[in-house]
Amino acid sequence: MIKLNDLYFKPFISETEIDAAVQEMVDSIADDFQDDIPVFIGILNGSFMFVSDFVKKYPKPCEVTFIKLASYEGIKSSEDIQRLIGLTQDLTGRKVVILEDIIDSGNTLEEVHRIFENENVDELKIATLFYKPEAYKKDFKLHYVGIEIPNKFIVGYGLDYNGLGRDLPEIYQLKTTQYMTNLVLFGPPGAGKGTQAELLKDKYNLVHISTGDVFRFNIKNETALGMLAKSFMDKGELVPDQVTIDMLNAEVEKNSDAKGFIFDGFPRTHAQAEALDKLMDSKDSQINAMIALEVDDEVLVGRLLERGKTSGRKDDADESIIRNRITEYYKKTAILKEYYAAQDKYFGVDGVGSISEITERLNKVIDNL
Ligand code: IMP
Ligand code: MG
């Protein structure tokens, strides 16, 4: 990840991929022009790196020149295109290829066509290394397109954000979600996970997503995903991970302005952990830590039996059921502990002590992330 001015960007298109795209464009243009000598016209500033790499690869004689237009302010395209340097040579009867670094709204391209209206060139072809189809609002034909990209702001390889980033040899994409703290919270039954989740949520302004609650909510409200999940449960089958992930996704989207999330009850398997990483990645974010409350078995048994006396929960009353639940927990979470430890994201926290002592230990971990 890199920071330019006030914004963060993540790696998006590598040098190798750019190089391959440029080569492909060179090949198809050279193929179309054969022995004609084309005039390549780069649109400054953004296209300087592309034009340079392009003409170095071009296998036959060609001419190179530039015009300079300006349209972007910050990360927004503007309608108002300024012509800073226009054509400086007569192009009558020539075959012209415009080399653009990127076509976004198409406003700049419209200005280019205006410039060529009265030039009497033999051919005018448009070549762009990057193209954002979702942003393009014009209907000028694009003859050669290197790489189609989603409608997100990029920098690097000539493209800038307020002047910075043009020098980067690869392309970076704007991170839209910034500074989220996403935690996966674990703890054996009786560890005090629920209590601590509530406190963390308030202190760090996080949204607590308990998978159990999300399921119950979707089923009770008969949402499409809830009904789908229920259809598996009714058959006695496990709900497929994708359905659960879709539900979590909906929950994350509902809270798109959150400072982060506490995931509770998910993931349970390696595949789910990977799916959660993918979900976070699609939100330009990531899981920062798996925090597990560690409490000795005997202490847990004691606590749960104590709770059983008043809670009325059957599974809290029987010692062998309690021990089973604890064993199950360790069996299931061992894989996840490994998964997150491999990414240096596993944090075990001593869960024995007063509520505030444990909260303090958790705060220390989170503040250090
Ligand atoms: P258009 O006029 O909206 O098609 O935008 C074309 C010009 O806007 C390009 O030549 C760039 O200078 C600039 N531009 C468009 N999208 C981006 C981007 O994602 N990053 C940096 N500059 C961009
Ligand atoms: Mg440009």
CSV table of C-alpha atoms and ligand atoms in Angstrom, one decimal:
chain,number,residue,atom,x,y,z
A,1,MET,CA,0.0,0.0,0.0
A,2,ILE,CA,1.2,3.6,-0.7
A,3,LYS,CA,0.0,7.0,0.4
A,4,LEU,CA,-0.1,9.9,-2.0
A,5,ASN,CA,-1.2,13.3,-0.5
A,6,ASP,CA,-4.1,12.3,1.7
A,7,LEU,CA,-5.2,9.0,0.0
A,8,TYR,CA,-4.1,5.4,0.1
A,9,PHE,CA,-3.6,3.2,-2.9
A,10,LYS,CA,-3.1,-0.5,-3.3
A,11,PRO,CA,-1.1,-2.4,-6.0
A,12,PHE,CA,-3.4,-3.1,-9.0
A,13,ILE,CA,-1.6,-3.8,-12.3
A,14,SER,CA,2.0,-5.0,-12.3
A,15,GLU,CA,4.8,-3.8,-14.6
A,16,THR,CA,4.7,-7.2,-16.3
A,17,GLU,CA,1.0,-6.9,-17.1
A,18,ILE,CA,1.4,-3.4,-18.4
A,19,ASP,CA,4.3,-4.5,-20.6
A,20,ALA,CA,2.3,-7.3,-22.1
A,21,ALA,CA,-0.6,-5.0,-22.8
A,22,VAL,CA,1.6,-2.4,-24.5
A,23,GLN,CA,3.2,-5.1,-26.6
A,24,GLU,CA,-0.2,-6.4,-27.7
A,25,MET,CA,-1.2,-2.9,-28.8
A,26,VAL,CA,2.1,-2.4,-30.6
A,27,ASP,CA,1.6,-5.7,-32.4
A,28,SER,CA,-1.9,-5.0,-33.6
A,29,ILE,CA,-1.2,-1.4,-34.7
A,30,ALA,CA,2.0,-2.4,-36.5
A,31,ASP,CA,0.0,-5.1,-38.2
A,32,ASP,CA,-2.7,-2.7,-39.3
A,33,PHE,CA,-0.3,0.0,-40.6
A,34,GLN,CA,2.2,-2.2,-42.3
A,35,ASP,CA,4.6,0.1,-44.3
A,36,ASP,CA,2.8,3.4,-43.7
A,37,ILE,CA,4.6,5.7,-41.4
A,38,PRO,CA,2.1,6.6,-38.6
A,39,VAL,CA,2.2,9.8,-36.5
A,40,PHE,CA,1.7,8.8,-32.9
A,41,ILE,CA,0.3,11.6,-30.8
A,42,GLY,CA,0.5,11.3,-27.1
A,43,ILE,CA,-1.8,13.3,-24.9
A,44,LEU,CA,0.2,14.9,-22.1
A,45,ASN,CA,0.9,14.7,-19.3
A,46,GLY,CA,-0.5,11.2,-18.5
A,47,SER,CA,0.7,9.4,-21.6
A,48,PHE,CA,4.4,10.1,-21.5
A,49,MET,CA,5.4,6.8,-20.1
A,50,PHE,CA,3.1,4.8,-22.3
A,51,VAL,CA,4.2,6.6,-25.4
A,52,SER,CA,7.8,6.1,-24.5
A,53,ASP,CA,7.4,2.3,-24.0
A,54,PHE,CA,5.1,2.0,-27.0
A,55,VAL,CA,7.4,3.6,-29.5
A,56,LYS,CA,10.4,1.7,-28.2
A,57,LYS,CA,8.6,-1.5,-29.0
A,58,TYR,CA,7.2,-0.3,-32.4
A,59,PRO,CA,9.0,-2.3,-35.0
A,60,LYS,CA,8.9,0.1,-37.9
A,61,PRO,CA,9.6,3.8,-38.6
A,62,CYS,CA,7.1,6.2,-37.0
A,63,GLU,CA,6.8,9.8,-35.9
A,64,VAL,CA,6.0,10.9,-32.4
A,65,THR,CA,4.6,14.2,-31.1
A,66,PHE,CA,2.4,15.4,-28.2
A,67,ILE,CA,-0.5,17.6,-27.5
A,68,LYS,CA,-1.3,18.8,-24.0
A,69,LEU,CA,-4.7,18.8,-22.5
A,70,ALA,CA,-5.9,19.1,-18.9
A,71,SER,CA,-9.2,17.9,-17.4
A,72,TYR,CA,-8.7,16.3,-14.1
A,73,GLU,CA,-8.9,18.0,-10.8
A,74,GLY,CA,-8.0,15.7,-7.8
A,75,ILE,CA,-9.8,12.5,-8.5
A,76,LYS,CA,-12.7,13.9,-10.6
A,77,SER,CA,-13.0,14.3,-14.3
A,78,SER,CA,-14.2,17.7,-15.3
A,79,GLU,CA,-16.2,18.8,-18.4
A,80,ASP,CA,-13.9,21.7,-19.0
A,81,ILE,CA,-10.9,20.6,-21.0
A,82,GLN,CA,-8.1,23.0,-21.4
A,83,ARG,CA,-6.0,23.0,-24.5
A,84,LEU,CA,-2.5,23.8,-23.2
A,85,ILE,CA,-0.4,22.8,-26.2
A,86,GLY,CA,-2.1,22.1,-29.5
A,87,LEU,CA,-0.9,20.7,-32.8
A,88,THR,CA,2.3,22.1,-34.0
A,89,GLN,CA,2.7,20.4,-37.4
A,90,ASP,CA,0.6,19.9,-40.6
A,91,LEU,CA,-0.9,16.5,-40.6
A,92,THR,CA,-2.7,16.6,-43.9
A,93,GLY,CA,-3.0,13.2,-45.5
A,94,ARG,CA,-1.2,11.5,-42.6
A,95,LYS,CA,-2.2,8.4,-40.6
A,96,VAL,CA,-2.6,9.5,-37.0
A,97,VAL,CA,-2.9,7.3,-33.9
A,98,ILE,CA,-3.8,9.0,-30.7
A,99,LEU,CA,-2.0,7.4,-27.7
A,100,GLU,CA,-4.0,7.9,-24.5
A,101,ASP,CA,-3.0,6.7,-21.1
A,102,ILE,CA,-6.6,6.4,-20.0
A,103,ILE,CA,-10.1,7.0,-21.2
A,104,ASP,CA,-12.6,7.7,-18.5
A,105,SER,CA,-15.6,9.9,-19.3
A,106,GLY,CA,-14.4,10.5,-22.8
A,107,ASN,CA,-14.4,14.3,-22.4
A,108,THR,CA,-10.8,14.6,-23.3
A,109,LEU,CA,-11.3,12.3,-26.4
A,110,GLU,CA,-14.1,14.6,-27.5
A,111,GLU,CA,-11.7,17.5,-27.4
A,112,VAL,CA,-9.2,15.5,-29.4
A,113,HIS,CA,-11.8,15.0,-32.1
A,114,ARG,CA,-12.6,18.7,-32.1
A,115,ILE,CA,-8.9,19.4,-32.6
A,116,PHE,CA,-8.8,17.1,-35.6
A,117,GLU,CA,-12.1,18.3,-37.2
A,118,ASN,CA,-10.4,20.4,-39.8
A,119,GLU,CA,-7.0,18.7,-40.1
A,120,ASN,CA,-7.8,16.6,-43.2
A,121,VAL,CA,-5.8,13.6,-41.9
A,122,ASP,CA,-6.1,10.4,-43.9
A,123,GLU,CA,-6.9,8.3,-40.8
A,124,LEU,CA,-7.5,9.1,-37.1
A,125,LYS,CA,-7.3,6.1,-34.8
A,126,ILE,CA,-7.7,6.0,-31.1
A,127,ALA,CA,-5.5,3.8,-28.9
A,128,THR,CA,-5.8,3.8,-25.1
A,129,LEU,CA,-3.8,1.8,-22.6
A,130,PHE,CA,-6.5,1.9,-19.9
A,131,TYR,CA,-10.2,2.2,-20.4
A,132,LYS,CA,-13.0,2.5,-17.9
A,133,PRO,CA,-16.1,1.2,-19.8
A,134,GLU,CA,-18.5,2.0,-16.9
A,135,ALA,CA,-17.4,5.7,-16.9
A,136,TYR,CA,-17.3,6.2,-20.7
A,137,LYS,CA,-20.2,8.5,-21.8
A,138,LYS,CA,-19.3,9.2,-25.5
A,139,ASP,CA,-19.6,7.1,-28.6
A,140,PHE,CA,-16.4,7.7,-30.4
A,141,LYS,CA,-14.9,4.4,-31.4
A,142,LEU,CA,-11.9,3.2,-29.5
A,143,HIS,CA,-9.8,1.3,-32.0
A,144,TYR,CA,-7.2,-0.2,-29.7
A,145,VAL,CA,-7.7,-0.8,-26.0
A,146,GLY,CA,-5.0,-2.2,-23.7
A,147,ILE,CA,-6.7,-3.1,-20.4
A,148,GLU,CA,-10.3,-2.5,-19.4
A,149,ILE,CA,-10.5,-1.5,-15.7
A,150,PRO,CA,-13.4,-0.9,-13.3
A,151,ASN,CA,-14.5,2.7,-12.6
A,152,LYS,CA,-12.0,3.4,-9.8
A,153,PHE,CA,-9.3,6.0,-9.6
A,154,ILE,CA,-5.8,4.7,-10.5
A,155,VAL,CA,-2.3,6.2,-10.3
A,156,GLY,CA,1.1,5.2,-11.6
A,157,TYR,CA,2.7,4.7,-15.1
A,158,GLY,CA,2.1,8.4,-16.0
A,159,LEU,CA,-1.1,8.8,-14.1
A,160,ASP,CA,-1.2,11.1,-11.1
A,161,TYR,CA,-3.2,12.1,-8.1
A,162,ASN,CA,-2.7,15.9,-7.6
A,163,GLY,CA,0.7,15.7,-9.2
A,164,LEU,CA,2.0,12.6,-7.4
A,165,GLY,CA,2.4,9.0,-8.6
A,166,ARG,CA,3.3,9.6,-12.3
A,167,ASP,CA,6.7,8.1,-11.7
A,168,LEU,CA,5.5,4.7,-10.4
A,169,PRO,CA,6.3,1.9,-12.8
A,170,GLU,CA,3.1,0.0,-11.9
A,171,ILE,CA,-0.5,0.9,-11.4
A,172,TYR,CA,-2.1,1.4,-8.0
A,173,GLN,CA,-5.8,1.7,-7.3
A,174,LEU,CA,-7.5,4.0,-4.8
A,175,LYS,CA,-8.5,2.3,-1.6
A,176,THR,CA,-12.0,3.4,-0.9
A,177,THR,CA,-12.4,2.0,2.6
A,178,GLN,CA,-9.7,3.3,4.9
A,179,TYR,CA,-8.5,2.6,8.4
A,180,MET,CA,-11.0,-0.1,9.4
A,181,THR,CA,-10.3,-2.3,12.3
A,182,ASN,CA,-11.8,-5.8,11.7
A,183,LEU,CA,-11.5,-8.4,14.4
A,184,VAL,CA,-12.4,-12.0,14.6
A,185,LEU,CA,-13.2,-12.8,18.2
A,186,PHE,CA,-12.9,-16.2,19.6
A,187,GLY,CA,-13.3,-17.7,23.0
A,188,PRO,CA,-14.5,-21.0,24.4
A,189,PRO,CA,-17.9,-21.1,25.9
A,190,GLY,CA,-17.8,-19.2,29.2
A,191,ALA,CA,-14.8,-17.1,28.3
A,192,GLY,CA,-16.7,-13.9,28.4
A,193,LYS,CA,-16.7,-13.2,24.7
A,194,GLY,CA,-20.1,-11.6,24.6
A,195,THR,CA,-19.4,-9.3,27.5
A,196,GLN,CA,-16.1,-8.2,26.0
A,197,ALA,CA,-17.5,-7.8,22.5
A,198,GLU,CA,-20.0,-5.3,23.8
A,199,LEU,CA,-17.3,-3.3,25.5
A,200,LEU,CA,-15.0,-3.3,22.5
A,201,LYS,CA,-17.8,-2.3,20.2
A,202,ASP,CA,-18.4,0.8,22.2
A,203,LYS,CA,-14.8,1.8,22.8
A,204,TYR,CA,-13.7,1.4,19.2
A,205,ASN,CA,-17.0,2.2,17.4
A,206,LEU,CA,-17.1,-1.2,15.8
A,207,VAL,CA,-20.2,-3.2,14.6
A,208,HIS,CA,-20.5,-6.5,16.3
A,209,ILE,CA,-21.6,-9.2,13.8
A,210,SER,CA,-22.6,-12.4,15.6
A,211,THR,CA,-23.2,-15.0,12.9
A,212,GLY,CA,-25.9,-16.7,15.0
A,213,ASP,CA,-27.8,-13.4,15.4
A,214,VAL,CA,-27.5,-12.7,11.6
A,215,PHE,CA,-28.9,-16.1,10.8
A,216,ARG,CA,-31.8,-15.7,13.3
A,217,PHE,CA,-32.5,-12.2,12.0
A,218,ASN,CA,-32.6,-13.3,8.3
A,219,ILE,CA,-34.7,-16.4,9.0
A,220,LYS,CA,-37.2,-14.5,11.3
A,221,ASN,CA,-37.6,-11.7,8.7
A,222,GLU,CA,-37.8,-14.2,5.8
A,223,THR,CA,-35.2,-12.4,3.7
A,224,ALA,CA,-34.3,-14.2,0.5
A,225,LEU,CA,-31.0,-15.3,2.1
A,226,GLY,CA,-32.7,-16.4,5.3
A,227,MET,CA,-35.2,-18.5,3.3
A,228,LEU,CA,-32.3,-20.0,1.3
A,229,ALA,CA,-30.4,-20.8,4.5
A,230,LYS,CA,-33.5,-22.3,6.1
A,231,SER,CA,-34.1,-24.6,3.1
A,232,PHE,CA,-30.7,-26.3,3.8
A,233,MET,CA,-31.3,-26.4,7.5
A,234,ASP,CA,-34.7,-28.0,7.0
A,235,LYS,CA,-33.1,-30.8,5.0
A,236,GLY,CA,-30.6,-31.2,7.9
A,237,GLU,CA,-27.8,-30.0,5.7
A,238,LEU,CA,-25.1,-27.4,6.5
A,239,VAL,CA,-25.7,-24.0,5.1
A,240,PRO,CA,-23.2,-23.4,2.3
A,241,ASP,CA,-20.4,-21.0,3.1
A,242,GLN,CA,-21.4,-18.7,0.2
A,243,VAL,CA,-24.9,-18.2,1.7
A,244,THR,CA,-23.4,-17.2,5.1
A,245,ILE,CA,-20.9,-15.0,3.4
A,246,ASP,CA,-23.7,-13.3,1.4
A,247,MET,CA,-25.5,-12.6,4.7
A,248,LEU,CA,-22.4,-11.2,6.3
A,249,ASN,CA,-21.8,-9.1,3.2
A,250,ALA,CA,-25.3,-7.6,3.5
A,251,GLU,CA,-24.5,-6.9,7.1
A,252,VAL,CA,-21.2,-5.2,6.2
A,253,GLU,CA,-22.9,-3.2,3.5
A,254,LYS,CA,-25.7,-2.0,5.9
A,255,ASN,CA,-22.9,-0.5,8.0
A,256,SER,CA,-20.7,0.9,5.3
A,257,ASP,CA,-19.7,3.8,7.4
A,258,ALA,CA,-18.5,1.7,10.3
A,259,LYS,CA,-15.0,2.0,11.8
A,260,GLY,CA,-14.7,-1.8,11.6
A,261,PHE,CA,-16.3,-5.1,12.6
A,262,ILE,CA,-16.1,-7.7,15.2
A,263,PHE,CA,-16.9,-11.1,13.7
A,264,ASP,CA,-18.2,-13.5,16.2
A,265,GLY,CA,-19.0,-17.1,15.3
A,266,PHE,CA,-17.4,-16.9,11.9
A,267,PRO,CA,-15.1,-18.1,10.4
A,268,ARG,CA,-15.1,-21.7,11.6
A,269,THR,CA,-13.2,-23.4,8.8
A,270,HIS,CA,-10.2,-22.6,6.7
A,271,ALA,CA,-12.5,-22.2,3.7
A,272,GLN,CA,-14.6,-19.7,5.6
A,273,ALA,CA,-11.5,-17.8,6.7
A,274,GLU,CA,-10.5,-17.5,3.1
A,275,ALA,CA,-14.0,-16.4,2.1
A,276,LEU,CA,-14.0,-13.8,4.8
A,277,ASP,CA,-10.6,-12.5,3.5
A,278,LYS,CA,-12.0,-12.2,0.1
A,279,LEU,CA,-15.1,-10.4,1.3
A,280,MET,CA,-12.9,-7.9,3.2
A,281,ASP,CA,-10.7,-7.5,0.2
A,282,SER,CA,-13.7,-6.6,-1.9
A,283,LYS,CA,-14.4,-3.9,0.6
A,284,ASP,CA,-10.8,-2.6,0.2
A,285,SER,CA,-10.2,-3.8,3.8
A,286,GLN,CA,-8.8,-6.8,5.7
A,287,ILE,CA,-9.1,-8.8,8.9
A,288,ASN,CA,-6.6,-7.2,11.3
A,289,ALA,CA,-6.6,-9.7,14.0
A,290,MET,CA,-8.0,-12.9,15.4
A,291,ILE,CA,-8.3,-12.4,19.2
A,292,ALA,CA,-8.9,-15.5,21.3
A,293,LEU,CA,-9.7,-15.3,24.9
A,294,GLU,CA,-7.8,-18.0,26.7
A,295,VAL,CA,-9.3,-19.5,29.8
A,296,ASP,CA,-8.3,-22.7,31.5
A,297,ASP,CA,-10.8,-25.6,31.1
A,298,GLU,CA,-11.4,-26.0,34.8
A,299,VAL,CA,-12.2,-22.3,35.2
A,300,LEU,CA,-14.6,-22.5,32.3
A,301,VAL,CA,-16.4,-25.5,33.7
A,302,GLY,CA,-16.8,-23.8,37.0
A,303,ARG,CA,-18.1,-20.6,35.4
A,304,LEU,CA,-20.6,-22.4,33.2
A,305,LEU,CA,-21.9,-24.5,36.0
A,306,GLU,CA,-22.4,-21.4,38.0
A,307,ARG,CA,-24.2,-19.7,35.1
A,308,GLY,CA,-26.3,-22.8,34.6
A,309,LYS,CA,-27.8,-22.4,38.1
A,310,THR,CA,-29.5,-19.2,37.1
A,311,SER,CA,-29.6,-19.1,33.2
A,312,GLY,CA,-31.8,-22.1,32.8
A,313,ARG,CA,-29.7,-23.1,29.7
A,314,LYS,CA,-29.7,-26.9,29.6
A,315,ASP,CA,-26.3,-27.0,28.0
A,316,ASP,CA,-24.9,-25.1,31.0
A,317,ALA,CA,-26.1,-27.5,33.6
A,318,ASP,CA,-24.4,-30.7,32.7
A,319,GLU,CA,-20.6,-31.0,33.3
A,320,SER,CA,-20.0,-33.6,30.6
A,321,ILE,CA,-21.9,-31.5,28.0
A,322,ILE,CA,-19.8,-28.5,29.0
A,323,ARG,CA,-16.6,-30.4,28.7
A,324,ASN,CA,-17.7,-31.6,25.2
A,325,ARG,CA,-18.4,-28.1,24.1
A,326,ILE,CA,-15.0,-26.9,25.2
A,327,THR,CA,-13.3,-29.8,23.4
A,328,GLU,CA,-15.3,-29.1,20.3
A,329,TYR,CA,-14.2,-25.5,20.5
A,330,TYR,CA,-10.5,-26.3,20.6
A,331,LYS,CA,-10.9,-28.9,17.8
A,332,LYS,CA,-12.5,-26.3,15.5
A,333,THR,CA,-10.4,-23.3,16.3
A,334,ALA,CA,-7.0,-25.0,16.1
A,335,ILE,CA,-7.1,-24.7,12.3
A,336,LEU,CA,-8.1,-21.0,12.5
A,337,LYS,CA,-5.4,-20.3,15.0
A,338,GLU,CA,-2.9,-21.6,12.5
A,339,TYR,CA,-4.5,-19.7,9.6
A,340,TYR,CA,-4.2,-16.4,11.4
A,341,ALA,CA,-0.9,-17.1,13.1
A,342,ALA,CA,0.6,-17.7,9.7
A,343,GLN,CA,-0.3,-14.1,8.8
A,344,ASP,CA,0.9,-12.8,12.2
A,345,LYS,CA,-2.6,-12.0,13.1
A,346,TYR,CA,-3.3,-14.4,16.0
A,347,PHE,CA,-3.4,-12.8,19.5
A,348,GLY,CA,-4.2,-15.0,22.5
A,349,VAL,CA,-5.4,-13.0,25.5
A,350,ASP,CA,-5.5,-14.2,29.0
A,351,GLY,CA,-9.3,-14.4,29.8
A,352,VAL,CA,-8.9,-15.0,33.5
A,353,GLY,CA,-9.5,-12.0,35.8
A,354,SER,CA,-12.0,-9.2,36.3
A,355,ILE,CA,-14.0,-7.9,33.3
A,356,SER,CA,-12.1,-4.7,33.3
A,357,GLU,CA,-8.7,-6.4,33.6
A,358,ILE,CA,-9.5,-8.5,30.5
A,359,THR,CA,-10.9,-5.5,28.6
A,360,GLU,CA,-7.6,-3.7,29.3
A,361,ARG,CA,-5.6,-6.6,27.9
A,362,LEU,CA,-7.8,-6.6,24.7
A,363,ASN,CA,-7.4,-2.8,24.3
A,364,LYS,CA,-3.7,-3.2,24.5
A,365,VAL,CA,-3.7,-5.7,21.6
A,366,ILE,CA,-6.1,-3.6,19.5
A,367,ASP,CA,-4.2,-0.3,20.1
A,368,ASN,CA,-1.1,-2.0,18.9
A,369,LEU,CA,-2.5,-3.2,15.6
B,1,IMP,P1,-11.8,11.7,-19.5
B,1,IMP,O1,-11.7,13.0,-20.2
B,1,IMP,O2,-12.8,11.7,-18.4
B,1,IMP,O3,-11.9,10.5,-20.5
B,1,IMP,O4,-10.4,11.5,-18.7
B,1,IMP,C1,-9.2,11.4,-19.3
B,1,IMP,C2,-8.1,12.1,-18.5
B,1,IMP,O5,-8.5,12.1,-17.1
B,1,IMP,C3,-6.9,11.2,-18.6
B,1,IMP,O6,-6.1,11.6,-19.6
B,1,IMP,C4,-6.3,11.4,-17.3
B,1,IMP,O7,-5.4,12.5,-17.3
B,1,IMP,C5,-7.4,11.7,-16.3
B,1,IMP,N1,-7.9,10.4,-15.6
B,1,IMP,C6,-9.0,9.7,-15.9
B,1,IMP,N2,-9.1,8.6,-15.0
B,1,IMP,C7,-8.0,8.7,-14.2
B,1,IMP,C8,-7.5,7.9,-13.2
B,1,IMP,O8,-8.1,6.9,-12.8
B,1,IMP,N3,-6.3,8.3,-12.6
B,1,IMP,C9,-5.6,9.4,-13.0
B,1,IMP,N4,-6.1,10.1,-14.0
B,1,IMP,C10,-7.2,9.8,-14.6
B,2,MG,MG,-4.4,12.1,-20.1
